[in-house]
Amino acid sequence: MALTKLNSASVIERLPVGSVLQTVSNTHSSAVQTGGSSADTGLTCSITPSSTSSKVLIIVNQPLSISADTNTARDINFKLAKSDGTVLTNGMAEISNQTGGKVPAYNAIVFLDSPNTSSSVTYKTTFGVNAGSVDVYANQHGAKSTMTLQEIKG
């Protein structure tokens, strides 16, 4: 996990609101599959804000794919959540009239959170099936997912 952090209180105090105080990044490359309504993708990243007024900018890039083995409509969900299960944002991808192989459904999220804590916060992604008989895959064939967190001075 990459980490860049300003930790001198005197330096942080002089920075204007909106300054990036630290950046943390994590990569996940293990393949994950689900046919259920919700499962963790394995992608997580943690940050400890220096102040309760800080914001956290979350940037996720995650390759997903949907099996296309039948000619019926299918849709999946992907969510950004905190480790306590609080869902911050969710997305959906739908396919229909596709048969054979897999259809890409790339998960890209940018979200600004206000965690209101100076304790460690862990973020994760989940995915699952909303409708139809389908499997959803993350990180297939050596693909890598990344999550980058930036503490923004509030």
CSV table of C-alpha atoms in Angstrom, one decimal:
chain,number,residue,atom,x,y,z
A,1,MET,CA,0.0,0.0,0.0
A,2,ALA,CA,1.5,3.3,-1.0
A,3,LEU,CA,1.4,6.2,1.5
A,4,THR,CA,2.2,9.8,1.2
A,5,LYS,CA,1.4,11.9,4.3
A,6,LEU,CA,2.1,15.4,5.7
A,7,ASN,CA,2.3,15.0,9.5
A,8,SER,CA,3.8,18.2,10.8
A,9,ALA,CA,1.0,20.1,12.6
A,10,SER,CA,2.6,23.5,11.8
A,11,VAL,CA,2.8,22.7,8.1
A,12,ILE,CA,-0.8,21.4,8.0
A,13,GLU,CA,-2.2,24.5,9.8
A,14,ARG,CA,-0.7,26.8,7.1
A,15,LEU,CA,-2.2,24.9,4.2
A,16,PRO,CA,-5.4,26.3,2.7
A,17,VAL,CA,-8.7,24.4,2.9
A,18,GLY,CA,-8.9,21.9,0.0
A,19,SER,CA,-5.2,20.9,0.2
A,20,VAL,CA,-4.3,17.2,-0.1
A,21,LEU,CA,-2.8,16.1,3.3
A,22,GLN,CA,-2.1,12.5,2.5
A,23,THR,CA,-2.6,9.9,-0.2
A,24,VAL,CA,-3.0,6.2,0.3
A,25,SER,CA,-3.5,3.6,-2.5
A,26,ASN,CA,-4.1,-0.1,-2.6
A,27,THR,CA,-4.2,-2.6,-5.5
A,28,HIS,CA,-6.0,-5.9,-5.6
A,29,SER,CA,-5.5,-8.5,-8.4
A,30,SER,CA,-7.1,-11.8,-7.1
A,31,ALA,CA,-10.0,-12.9,-9.3
A,32,VAL,CA,-13.4,-13.0,-7.5
A,33,GLN,CA,-16.8,-14.3,-8.7
A,34,THR,CA,-20.3,-14.2,-7.4
A,35,GLY,CA,-23.8,-15.2,-8.5
A,36,GLY,CA,-25.4,-13.8,-5.3
A,37,SER,CA,-26.9,-10.5,-4.4
A,38,SER,CA,-23.8,-9.1,-2.7
A,39,ALA,CA,-20.2,-10.0,-2.2
A,40,ASP,CA,-16.9,-8.3,-1.3
A,41,THR,CA,-14.6,-7.8,-4.3
A,42,GLY,CA,-11.6,-8.0,-2.1
A,43,LEU,CA,-10.6,-4.4,-2.9
A,44,THR,CA,-10.1,-2.3,0.3
A,45,CYS,CA,-8.1,0.7,1.5
A,46,SER,CA,-7.7,2.4,4.8
A,47,ILE,CA,-6.9,6.0,5.9
A,48,THR,CA,-6.6,7.8,9.2
A,49,PRO,CA,-7.6,11.4,8.8
A,50,SER,CA,-5.6,14.0,10.7
A,51,SER,CA,-8.8,15.9,11.7
A,52,THR,CA,-12.5,15.3,12.1
A,53,SER,CA,-13.1,18.2,9.6
A,54,SER,CA,-11.1,16.4,6.8
A,55,LYS,CA,-12.8,15.0,3.7
A,56,VAL,CA,-11.7,11.8,2.0
A,57,LEU,CA,-11.6,11.7,-1.8
A,58,ILE,CA,-12.1,8.1,-3.0
A,59,ILE,CA,-11.1,7.0,-6.5
A,60,VAL,CA,-11.9,3.4,-7.6
A,61,ASN,CA,-11.0,1.7,-10.8
A,62,GLN,CA,-12.1,-1.9,-11.0
A,63,PRO,CA,-12.6,-4.2,-14.0
A,64,LEU,CA,-15.8,-6.2,-13.8
A,65,SER,CA,-17.4,-8.5,-16.3
A,66,ILE,CA,-20.8,-10.2,-16.6
A,67,SER,CA,-21.4,-13.7,-18.0
A,68,ALA,CA,-23.6,-13.7,-21.0
A,69,ASP,CA,-24.7,-17.4,-21.2
A,70,THR,CA,-28.4,-16.8,-21.8
A,71,ASN,CA,-30.4,-14.4,-24.0
A,72,THR,CA,-32.3,-12.8,-21.0
A,73,ALA,CA,-31.9,-9.5,-19.4
A,74,ARG,CA,-29.4,-9.4,-16.5
A,75,ASP,CA,-28.3,-6.6,-14.3
A,76,ILE,CA,-25.6,-6.3,-11.6
A,77,ASN,CA,-24.8,-3.8,-8.9
A,78,PHE,CA,-21.4,-2.5,-7.6
A,79,LYS,CA,-21.1,-0.4,-4.4
A,80,LEU,CA,-18.6,1.6,-2.5
A,81,ALA,CA,-19.0,1.1,1.2
A,82,LYS,CA,-17.3,1.5,4.5
A,83,SER,CA,-16.1,-1.6,6.4
A,84,ASP,CA,-19.1,-1.2,8.8
A,85,GLY,CA,-21.4,-1.8,5.8
A,86,THR,CA,-22.5,1.8,5.3
A,87,VAL,CA,-23.1,2.1,1.5
A,88,LEU,CA,-21.8,5.4,0.1
A,89,THR,CA,-22.7,5.1,-3.5
A,90,ASN,CA,-23.9,2.3,-5.8
A,91,GLY,CA,-24.0,1.7,-9.5
A,92,MET,CA,-25.7,-0.7,-11.9
A,93,ALA,CA,-24.9,-2.3,-15.2
A,94,GLU,CA,-27.5,-4.1,-17.4
A,95,ILE,CA,-27.1,-6.4,-20.4
A,96,SER,CA,-29.8,-8.0,-22.6
A,97,ASN,CA,-29.9,-9.9,-25.9
A,98,GLN,CA,-26.2,-11.0,-25.5
A,99,THR,CA,-25.2,-14.6,-25.5
A,100,GLY,CA,-21.9,-16.3,-25.1
A,101,GLY,CA,-18.8,-15.1,-23.4
A,102,LYS,CA,-18.6,-12.2,-20.9
A,103,VAL,CA,-19.5,-8.6,-21.2
A,104,PRO,CA,-17.2,-5.9,-19.6
A,105,ALA,CA,-18.8,-3.7,-16.9
A,106,TYR,CA,-16.1,-1.4,-15.7
A,107,ASN,CA,-16.5,0.0,-12.2
A,108,ALA,CA,-15.1,3.5,-11.9
A,109,ILE,CA,-16.2,5.6,-8.9
A,110,VAL,CA,-15.1,9.0,-7.6
A,111,PHE,CA,-16.7,10.0,-4.3
A,112,LEU,CA,-16.1,12.6,-1.6
A,113,ASP,CA,-16.8,11.3,1.9
A,114,SER,CA,-17.0,13.3,5.2
A,115,PRO,CA,-16.0,10.6,7.7
A,116,ASN,CA,-16.1,13.1,10.7
A,117,THR,CA,-13.4,11.1,12.5
A,118,SER,CA,-9.7,11.1,13.1
A,119,SER,CA,-9.7,7.3,13.6
A,120,SER,CA,-8.9,4.9,10.8
A,121,VAL,CA,-11.6,4.4,8.1
A,122,THR,CA,-11.7,1.5,5.8
A,123,TYR,CA,-13.4,1.6,2.4
A,124,LYS,CA,-14.3,-1.4,0.2
A,125,THR,CA,-16.2,-2.3,-2.9
A,126,THR,CA,-18.9,-4.9,-3.3
A,127,PHE,CA,-20.8,-6.4,-6.3
A,128,GLY,CA,-23.7,-8.7,-6.9
A,129,VAL,CA,-26.7,-9.7,-9.1
A,130,ASN,CA,-29.9,-7.7,-9.1
A,131,ALA,CA,-31.8,-9.7,-11.6
A,132,GLY,CA,-31.4,-12.6,-13.9
A,133,SER,CA,-29.3,-15.7,-13.8
A,134,VAL,CA,-25.7,-14.4,-14.1
A,135,ASP,CA,-22.3,-14.5,-12.6
A,136,VAL,CA,-20.2,-11.4,-12.0
A,137,TYR,CA,-16.4,-11.4,-12.1
A,138,ALA,CA,-13.8,-8.9,-10.8
A,139,ASN,CA,-10.1,-8.9,-11.8
A,140,GLN,CA,-10.3,-11.7,-14.3
A,141,HIS,CA,-7.3,-12.7,-16.4
A,142,GLY,CA,-4.8,-10.9,-14.3
A,143,ALA,CA,-6.6,-7.5,-14.3
A,144,LYS,CA,-5.9,-5.2,-11.3
A,145,SER,CA,-8.3,-3.0,-9.3
A,146,THR,CA,-7.1,0.1,-7.5
A,147,MET,CA,-8.5,2.3,-4.8
A,148,THR,CA,-6.8,5.6,-4.0
A,149,LEU,CA,-7.8,7.7,-0.9
A,150,GLN,CA,-6.8,11.4,-0.5
A,151,GLU,CA,-7.3,13.3,2.7
A,152,ILE,CA,-8.5,16.8,1.9
A,153,LYS,CA,-8.2,19.5,4.5
A,154,GLY,CA,-11.6,20.7,5.6
